[in-house]
XYZ file of C-alpha atoms in Angstrom:
602
model
C 67.031 13.855 74.766
C 65.071 16.599 76.147
C 67.897 18.346 77.443
C 69.653 18.105 74.050
C 66.754 19.673 72.145
C 66.570 22.528 74.737
C 70.162 23.147 74.188
C 69.868 23.262 70.572
C 66.879 25.468 70.746
C 68.999 27.975 73.144
C 71.594 27.904 70.612
C 69.371 28.706 67.733
C 67.744 31.532 69.815
C 71.208 33.023 70.570
C 72.207 32.765 66.950
C 68.994 34.338 65.769
C 69.381 37.115 68.172
C 72.961 37.697 67.085
C 71.840 37.746 63.405
C 69.118 40.165 64.278
C 71.471 42.521 66.075
C 73.961 42.466 63.365
C 71.280 43.139 60.723
C 70.042 46.078 62.836
C 73.643 47.516 63.246
C 74.123 46.992 59.525
C 70.890 48.726 58.728
C 72.009 51.796 60.802
C 75.592 51.881 59.731
C 76.865 54.959 57.794
C 79.680 53.609 55.466
C 81.047 57.056 54.287
C 80.448 60.866 54.453
C 82.109 62.655 51.697
C 82.421 66.364 52.259
C 83.847 68.570 49.490
C 84.145 72.253 49.368
C 85.360 73.581 46.012
C 87.757 76.616 45.720
C 90.534 75.638 47.915
C 89.723 78.189 50.651
C 90.694 76.476 53.901
C 89.092 79.024 56.208
C 85.860 79.015 54.323
C 85.952 75.193 54.357
C 86.284 75.156 58.072
C 83.303 77.488 58.366
C 81.134 75.409 56.149
C 82.025 72.252 58.067
C 81.316 73.768 61.402
C 77.760 74.820 60.216
C 77.087 71.181 58.994
C 74.827 68.973 61.164
C 76.010 65.857 59.265
C 79.602 66.554 60.252
C 78.417 67.013 63.961
C 76.474 63.752 63.777
C 79.418 61.957 62.223
C 81.654 63.231 65.215
C 78.998 61.804 67.633
C 78.816 58.595 65.864
C 75.164 59.014 65.002
C 74.048 56.487 62.391
C 70.179 56.447 62.642
C 68.828 56.899 59.086
C 65.979 59.300 60.223
C 68.530 61.577 62.123
C 70.900 61.528 59.259
C 68.151 62.382 56.648
C 66.909 65.125 58.957
C 70.372 66.432 59.324
C 71.083 66.287 55.449
C 67.765 68.385 54.691
C 68.766 70.991 57.333
C 72.232 71.366 56.030
C 71.100 73.171 52.774
C 69.952 76.098 54.793
C 72.682 75.782 57.438
C 75.515 75.759 54.876
C 73.757 78.434 52.688
C 73.488 80.796 55.795
C 77.278 80.186 56.451
C 78.143 81.107 52.936
C 75.899 84.251 53.140
C 77.750 85.251 56.188
C 81.040 85.084 54.300
C 79.692 86.988 51.198
C 78.949 84.158 48.931
C 75.475 84.491 47.265
C 75.571 82.294 44.228
C 76.542 78.918 46.035
C 75.632 75.434 44.574
C 74.927 72.902 47.258
C 74.330 69.228 46.668
C 73.642 66.526 49.328
C 73.192 63.164 47.970
C 71.992 60.112 50.058
C 73.103 57.007 48.200
C 72.965 58.763 44.959
C 69.613 60.496 45.513
C 69.412 64.420 46.299
C 68.111 64.824 49.817
C 65.913 67.530 48.904
C 64.017 65.167 46.640
C 63.207 62.559 49.171
C 59.928 63.014 50.631
C 59.844 63.099 54.334
C 57.636 59.906 54.638
C 60.091 58.169 52.279
C 63.024 57.974 54.748
C 65.454 55.099 53.493
C 65.702 52.292 55.959
C 69.415 52.379 55.558
C 71.920 54.978 54.471
C 75.361 53.835 53.281
C 76.954 56.875 51.693
C 76.172 60.551 51.939
C 78.096 62.964 49.458
C 78.104 66.719 50.165
C 79.393 69.107 47.421
C 79.583 72.809 47.921
C 80.586 75.329 45.366
C 80.751 78.620 47.156
C 80.906 80.562 43.912
C 82.626 84.140 43.913
C 82.672 86.497 47.019
C 80.273 89.468 46.458
C 81.075 92.948 47.490
C 78.951 95.929 48.349
C 77.965 98.217 45.570
C 75.616 100.525 47.651
C 75.220 100.685 51.491
C 72.533 102.979 52.766
C 70.785 102.973 56.114
C 68.806 106.251 56.457
C 67.921 108.513 58.503
C 70.623 108.157 61.031
C 70.555 109.410 64.496
C 73.176 112.117 65.288
C 76.702 110.700 65.860
C 75.832 107.253 64.477
C 78.836 105.224 63.501
C 77.888 102.251 61.301
C 80.341 99.258 61.083
C 83.451 99.803 59.023
C 82.660 96.822 56.784
C 79.456 98.358 55.759
C 80.550 100.499 52.861
C 80.992 100.037 49.072
C 83.858 97.753 47.981
C 83.736 95.829 51.270
C 82.822 91.954 51.335
C 79.040 91.740 51.568
C 78.751 89.625 54.547
C 75.240 89.220 55.510
C 75.984 89.585 59.270
C 77.260 93.127 58.535
C 74.031 94.108 57.063
C 72.324 93.070 60.255
C 74.798 94.772 62.500
C 74.488 98.053 60.568
C 70.673 98.027 61.082
C 70.889 97.033 64.750
C 73.316 99.832 65.223
C 71.142 102.343 63.582
C 68.051 101.401 65.415
C 69.977 101.370 68.778
C 71.260 104.801 68.241
C 67.688 106.106 67.569
C 66.534 104.378 70.748
C 69.435 105.898 72.664
C 68.156 109.237 71.345
C 64.739 108.681 73.053
C 63.154 107.228 69.858
C 61.803 103.965 71.328
C 59.679 103.110 68.569
C 62.351 103.147 65.772
C 62.053 100.441 63.268
C 62.792 99.281 59.755
C 60.317 100.590 57.347
C 61.817 99.391 53.986
C 64.507 96.946 53.008
C 65.777 96.483 49.470
C 68.831 94.194 49.325
C 69.624 92.997 45.674
C 72.320 90.693 44.609
C 73.701 91.263 41.030
C 75.360 87.995 39.931
C 76.661 89.580 36.835
C 78.737 91.989 38.639
C 79.098 89.987 41.853
C 77.970 92.702 44.017
C 75.177 93.434 46.568
C 73.176 96.482 47.000
C 71.716 97.237 50.448
C 69.224 100.083 50.674
C 67.481 100.211 54.182
C 64.999 102.950 55.219
C 64.328 103.575 59.002
C 61.286 105.169 60.740
C 62.562 106.747 63.980
C 59.210 107.591 65.380
C 58.560 110.289 68.123
C 60.908 111.093 71.016
C 59.456 109.528 73.994
C 60.085 109.644 77.811
C 59.599 106.849 80.544
C 56.145 106.623 81.575
C 54.462 104.813 84.583
C 56.263 101.723 85.767
C 54.334 98.577 86.935
C 55.467 95.316 88.511
C 54.275 92.001 87.916
C 55.287 88.560 89.668
C 56.392 89.965 93.136
C 55.809 87.680 95.940
C 57.974 88.216 98.926
C 59.735 91.368 97.365
C 57.937 94.767 98.033
C 56.957 96.441 94.755
C 58.175 99.825 96.024
C 61.498 98.485 96.572
C 61.506 96.912 93.092
C 60.689 100.266 91.724
C 63.478 101.979 93.644
C 66.132 99.448 92.627
C 65.139 99.691 89.113
C 65.582 103.383 89.223
C 63.385 104.296 86.272
C 61.978 107.719 86.739
C 58.761 108.796 85.135
C 59.344 111.750 82.799
C 63.050 111.256 82.014
C 64.096 110.718 78.507
C 63.923 107.118 77.102
C 67.077 105.341 76.275
C 68.025 101.583 75.915
C 71.085 102.008 78.204
C 68.837 103.128 81.063
C 66.395 100.115 80.314
C 69.223 97.760 80.404
C 70.678 99.171 83.494
C 67.357 98.890 85.266
C 67.210 95.332 84.479
C 70.782 94.638 85.676
C 70.102 96.534 88.818
C 67.447 93.936 89.593
C 69.355 90.991 88.506
C 72.431 92.146 90.591
C 70.297 91.695 93.801
C 70.241 87.964 93.424
C 66.576 87.825 94.480
C 65.189 87.070 91.151
C 65.592 84.047 88.790
C 64.453 86.057 85.737
C 63.736 89.721 85.098
C 62.220 91.281 81.963
C 61.273 94.882 81.020
C 58.729 95.407 78.312
C 57.643 98.572 76.704
C 53.898 99.187 76.150
C 52.627 99.224 72.445
C 50.575 102.358 73.503
C 52.134 105.695 74.136
C 50.312 108.113 76.565
C 49.738 111.743 76.303
C 52.802 113.776 76.610
C 54.921 111.149 74.872
C 55.085 108.874 78.023
C 55.896 105.249 77.404
C 54.609 102.765 80.087
C 57.257 100.018 81.182
C 56.102 96.698 82.704
C 58.572 94.877 84.879
C 58.046 91.116 85.239
C 60.132 89.321 87.852
C 60.238 85.722 89.105
C 61.740 85.199 92.539
C 64.220 82.600 93.608
C 64.233 80.686 96.872
C 65.443 83.229 99.421
C 67.954 80.756 101.099
C 71.085 79.398 99.671
C 74.243 77.735 100.985
C 77.490 76.622 99.400
C 80.680 74.702 100.592
C 84.038 74.338 98.880
C 87.282 72.685 99.507
C 90.929 73.070 98.137
C 93.787 70.589 98.899
C 97.543 71.258 98.827
C 100.251 68.822 99.520
C 101.996 71.155 102.001
C 99.308 73.707 102.973
C 96.745 70.842 103.736
C 92.924 71.169 103.268
C 91.052 74.426 103.178
C 87.265 74.372 103.899
C 85.065 77.307 102.966
C 81.315 77.789 103.074
C 78.517 80.239 103.371
C 74.797 80.626 104.133
C 72.804 83.314 102.316
C 69.320 84.857 102.770
C 68.733 86.910 99.613
C 65.705 88.903 100.771
C 65.741 89.353 104.511
C 63.134 91.971 105.179
C 61.384 92.097 101.645
C 63.696 94.848 100.258
C 66.503 92.665 98.757
C 68.567 93.022 102.028
C 71.170 90.269 101.679
C 72.350 88.434 104.922
C 75.587 86.350 104.561
C 77.245 84.285 107.017
C 80.812 83.014 105.914
C 83.160 80.489 107.396
C 86.525 79.167 106.642
C 89.051 76.658 108.205
C 92.412 76.521 106.372
C 95.780 74.746 106.929
C 94.180 71.484 108.194
C 96.804 68.968 108.163
C 99.464 71.389 107.202
C 103.071 70.449 107.946
C 104.283 74.027 108.200
C 101.655 75.853 110.530
C 98.563 75.317 112.447
C 94.959 75.628 111.667
C 93.573 79.070 110.642
C 89.870 79.813 110.936
C 87.597 82.947 110.327
C 83.855 83.702 110.715
C 82.149 86.706 109.229
C 78.601 88.289 108.782
C 77.594 90.807 106.422
C 74.284 92.437 105.464
C 73.904 94.581 102.189
C 70.957 96.706 101.109
C 70.994 97.767 97.288
C 69.571 101.156 96.107
C 70.784 103.011 99.213
C 71.387 106.703 98.346
C 71.204 106.075 94.658
C 69.832 102.943 92.634
C 73.470 102.067 91.789
C 74.702 102.350 95.579
C 74.760 99.277 97.876
C 75.468 99.920 101.632
C 76.567 97.215 104.037
C 77.661 96.367 107.533
C 80.059 93.662 108.134
C 82.047 92.060 111.031
C 84.440 89.296 111.176
C 86.674 87.395 113.712
C 89.384 84.843 113.201
C 92.540 83.170 114.290
C 95.944 82.856 112.513
C 98.299 80.108 113.586
C 101.368 80.857 111.440
C 104.894 79.452 111.548
C 106.328 82.214 113.657
C 103.311 83.777 115.263
C 99.905 83.351 116.580
C 97.105 86.045 116.394
C 93.402 86.587 116.992
C 91.805 89.409 115.056
C 88.376 91.242 114.643
C 87.162 93.748 112.256
C 83.920 95.827 112.055
C 83.027 98.057 109.247
C 80.443 99.976 107.133
C 80.795 99.502 103.330
C 79.532 101.353 100.242
C 79.618 100.010 96.554
C 78.925 102.246 93.603
C 78.181 100.407 90.354
C 79.025 102.581 87.424
C 78.423 99.613 85.034
C 78.490 95.843 85.146
C 82.060 95.902 84.664
C 83.277 98.956 86.706
C 82.595 99.339 90.458
C 84.071 101.586 93.243
C 84.129 100.541 96.873
C 84.566 102.551 100.113
C 83.930 102.481 103.842
C 85.067 102.863 107.293
C 86.425 99.986 109.553
C 87.909 99.378 112.925
C 90.602 96.476 113.152
C 92.144 94.739 116.256
C 94.771 92.133 116.343
C 96.321 90.554 119.315
C 98.957 87.795 119.343
C 102.241 86.444 120.230
C 105.603 85.976 118.376
C 109.110 85.035 119.601
C 109.738 88.514 121.051
C 106.561 88.365 123.185
C 103.002 89.582 122.980
C 101.723 92.306 120.498
C 98.554 94.268 119.950
C 97.436 96.462 116.987
C 94.441 98.645 116.801
C 93.649 100.992 113.724
C 90.904 102.955 112.101
C 90.880 102.754 108.319
C 89.126 104.304 105.399
C 89.518 101.593 102.747
C 88.414 102.052 99.075
C 89.006 100.363 95.907
C 88.088 100.006 92.212
C 87.379 96.952 90.002
C 87.376 96.947 86.262
C 86.389 93.345 84.972
C 86.131 92.765 81.413
C 86.503 89.026 81.460
C 84.228 86.847 79.397
C 83.941 84.323 82.348
C 85.015 84.608 86.152
C 85.921 80.892 86.416
C 87.499 80.176 83.017
C 88.246 83.271 81.091
C 89.220 83.056 77.476
C 89.665 86.761 76.515
C 89.411 90.176 78.365
C 91.071 91.629 81.346
C 90.678 92.120 85.189
C 92.165 95.070 87.291
C 91.521 95.555 90.945
C 93.248 98.263 93.066
C 92.781 99.156 96.657
C 94.103 101.815 99.047
C 93.505 101.666 102.698
C 94.738 104.795 104.758
C 94.760 103.759 108.405
C 95.163 105.656 111.613
C 96.937 103.560 114.354
C 95.965 103.736 118.091
C 98.528 103.293 120.886
C 101.749 101.523 119.520
C 100.110 100.887 116.028
C 101.671 102.895 113.268
C 99.732 105.017 110.716
C 99.948 104.921 106.989
C 98.454 103.454 103.938
C 98.231 99.863 102.442
C 98.166 99.728 98.632
C 97.252 96.722 96.366
C 97.107 95.960 92.682
C 95.914 92.881 90.778
C 96.017 92.832 87.000
C 95.115 89.894 84.829
C 94.826 89.442 81.079
C 93.697 86.760 78.811
C 94.304 86.040 74.996
C 92.989 82.979 73.035
C 93.965 81.650 69.611
C 93.521 78.686 67.314
C 89.701 78.696 67.642
C 90.100 79.265 71.301
C 91.846 75.951 71.769
C 94.807 77.754 73.483
C 94.770 80.519 75.875
C 97.572 82.731 77.377
C 96.839 84.049 80.793
C 99.029 86.530 82.593
C 98.778 87.944 86.063
C 100.727 90.841 87.890
C 100.244 91.445 91.686
C 101.753 94.217 93.726
C 101.579 95.771 97.251
C 103.081 98.307 99.451
C 102.924 99.664 102.940
C 103.566 103.593 102.999
C 104.255 105.626 106.166
C 104.104 102.828 108.810
C 107.213 101.131 110.115
C 107.580 97.240 109.598
C 107.043 96.360 113.293
C 104.246 98.898 113.811
C 102.143 97.374 110.915
C 99.401 94.885 111.815
C 100.666 91.517 110.805
C 97.616 90.728 108.589
C 98.441 93.822 106.482
C 102.045 92.749 105.616
C 102.797 90.870 102.541
C 104.121 87.111 102.131
C 104.707 85.159 99.022
C 104.299 81.410 98.317
C 101.491 79.187 97.782
C 98.510 78.936 95.406
C 97.543 82.591 95.359
C 101.176 83.864 94.479
C 103.958 81.284 93.742
C 102.879 77.658 93.279
C 105.742 75.285 93.862
C 106.785 77.255 96.891
C 105.371 76.583 100.539
C 102.556 78.686 101.663
C 103.773 82.077 103.028
C 107.404 80.953 102.886
C 108.925 84.076 101.617
C 108.751 87.035 103.996
C 111.250 89.264 106.043
C 113.519 87.628 108.707
C 113.753 89.839 111.786
C 115.823 89.264 115.146
C 114.073 87.589 117.998
C 116.212 89.035 120.591
C 117.856 85.661 121.339
C 120.420 85.414 118.549
C 117.954 84.029 116.069
C 115.267 85.320 113.741
C 111.580 84.766 112.735
C 109.621 85.379 109.838
C 107.039 88.055 109.256
C 105.599 89.812 106.083
C 107.354 92.600 104.194
C 106.052 96.261 103.278
C 106.798 95.693 99.493
C 105.360 92.911 97.445
C 105.279 91.851 93.821
C 104.393 88.633 92.056
C 103.989 87.461 88.270
C 102.269 84.506 86.782
C 102.099 83.216 83.168
C 100.010 80.262 81.962
C 99.507 78.502 78.658
C 96.139 76.677 78.841
C 95.012 74.162 76.186
C 91.759 72.370 75.490
C 91.364 68.847 74.498
C 87.868 68.129 73.330
C 84.839 69.560 75.203
C 85.770 68.504 78.777
C 89.602 68.142 79.296
C 92.402 70.686 79.283
C 95.898 71.145 80.275
C 98.169 73.885 81.678
C 101.775 74.783 81.849
C 102.710 77.627 84.236
C 105.570 79.644 85.810
C 105.196 82.076 88.978
C 107.720 84.286 90.591
C 107.534 86.468 93.653
C 109.263 89.270 95.572
C 109.042 90.523 99.229
C 111.036 93.333 100.629
C 111.255 95.728 103.583
C 113.630 98.295 104.873
C 116.163 97.688 102.269
C 115.988 93.811 102.790
C 114.450 91.805 100.009
C 114.250 88.303 98.419
C 112.584 86.480 95.644
C 111.697 83.080 94.565
C 109.928 81.194 91.680
C 108.030 78.045 90.886
C 106.848 76.299 87.798
C 104.701 73.213 87.072
C 101.885 71.765 84.876
C 98.301 70.840 85.586
C 95.184 69.169 84.291
C 91.535 70.824 83.971
C 88.246 68.990 83.791
C 85.161 71.106 82.840
C 82.088 70.734 85.036
C 79.671 73.273 83.593
C 80.117 75.569 86.587
C 83.939 75.847 86.336
C 87.003 73.557 85.675
C 88.318 71.137 88.358
C 91.881 72.077 88.734
C 94.879 69.690 89.615
C 98.294 71.270 89.609
C 101.707 69.842 90.328
C 104.479 72.375 90.842
C 108.122 72.713 92.123
C 110.475 75.330 93.211
C 112.828 76.748 90.461
C 114.679 79.361 92.479
C 114.795 80.448 96.232
C 115.888 79.129 99.497
C 113.233 76.441 99.993
C 113.588 72.985 98.701
C 110.391 71.164 99.662
C 110.008 69.228 96.436
C 106.804 68.897 94.444
C 103.574 70.772 95.634
C 100.064 69.449 94.551
C 97.124 71.905 94.463
C 93.457 70.760 93.770
C 90.516 73.138 93.525
C 87.596 74.553 91.445
C 88.076 77.177 88.725
C 91.292 78.340 86.996
C 94.106 79.474 89.374
C 93.391 83.062 88.274
């Protein structure tokens, strides 16, 4: 009997718990969210819905009454701001929670259960500018094209016009320029908006004394030299921003800020205070990529950001590639470099580099070494110029016997990077060009090696789709094929050129002296890639791509192509890439190739 009653009690407890759980779920359930935007403007409706917190919470399956109530009250301002941004200044917004206007419910009277929320938005007419005045303006100031009578009176255009005008005065040395009067009047009868804004430029100023706050291991004098703000030079916002970017570029600091003093010194000098927070000086990174034919590639580096207290950067790099490759042996490389910013000028970084490595390719083995001096000039955050001097040594064996190459070179290059992201670009372009004149010693030829890499990105449909294109080219001028160092010649095939084709599978066949041939790189190279990338939600994406490559030398040439599809998973620091590709033209017939890595292919 005792067991019987215990069992009954357990059943009753379970039944009571289930009823309680169902009651709680029912109390929090949102039966329906009705969202209506009058007028039939689909683009405007999408804008309003994107601004709504209620829509966002519905997408996230949020049903807590307090959260829904808070979102409903916030949506008045959020939706109104979105409508102002589109030029609608006479909107009517109603948000009813179970029939009661959300704005009329006291914050301490939140309903215990919310069943239905009805949102009704009448945007009203679109207003246009009747008057657009921002004065006085600095010489050569160009206000936004949309800020003129007759154009849509978007609120963002007004802010953009004011920011543009103030920035122009700051560029003209008037650091204290500000808005002194702002008259913005909406005329509902005529459906127009008048914007009359007065500026007070203030006096022309010069950079004054610069002080530093927050330095620990970094020497203050080096911070000042890297920043490059010279006392007595004319103030400009561009120079202030460049000083901050120079300090950030060193990698020493986790944060950098430059603040202008409220007080102007005699002679129109404006003191500047630099506040920095230093990062941990050491860092390391490891990476891996996998290809079904090329095998595993392991890379890594160890970095010291501030070796001697002047932002000197010591970096050790290592790479082991083609591990488990069915086509060639294991390649490896080890390199060391040290860079020093603000050498010669605040925008010039000087460096020393050295590297050694081994290549175990299908038709030859080689050991190589390189030593050099490098200079990098930063014209802006997007445009850089590189130059230097180096000595290269290569010694190896191919089917014809031993070979050795030695040369002195003067490599230089330029990079113009206007992408919005280096790991997953949605828009912009990237151009990198190099030229390396070299003088051969002994049997090594003399000439020049040229390369070009161009990439472009364009997104559409609210950035859900991206078209990415890449063109690569290269040429050896002046040096004969067999007199050119092997690592300067060009191959095609693999993840960096033509996916679906085996790594370095396209080259130039040369006689081996025994009636056969062996493969080396060519003196001419071109490759093209096209991708269509799609995003599904916030984390997943897909891609379809096609690649083609060409290699030639001494009148002989060949080409091949590959195509495939892939999956992307966003990690927050770049997408994980999984691609499957196969040949579509060429002599190879190795079937499907698989590529796994971090970041987009280009």
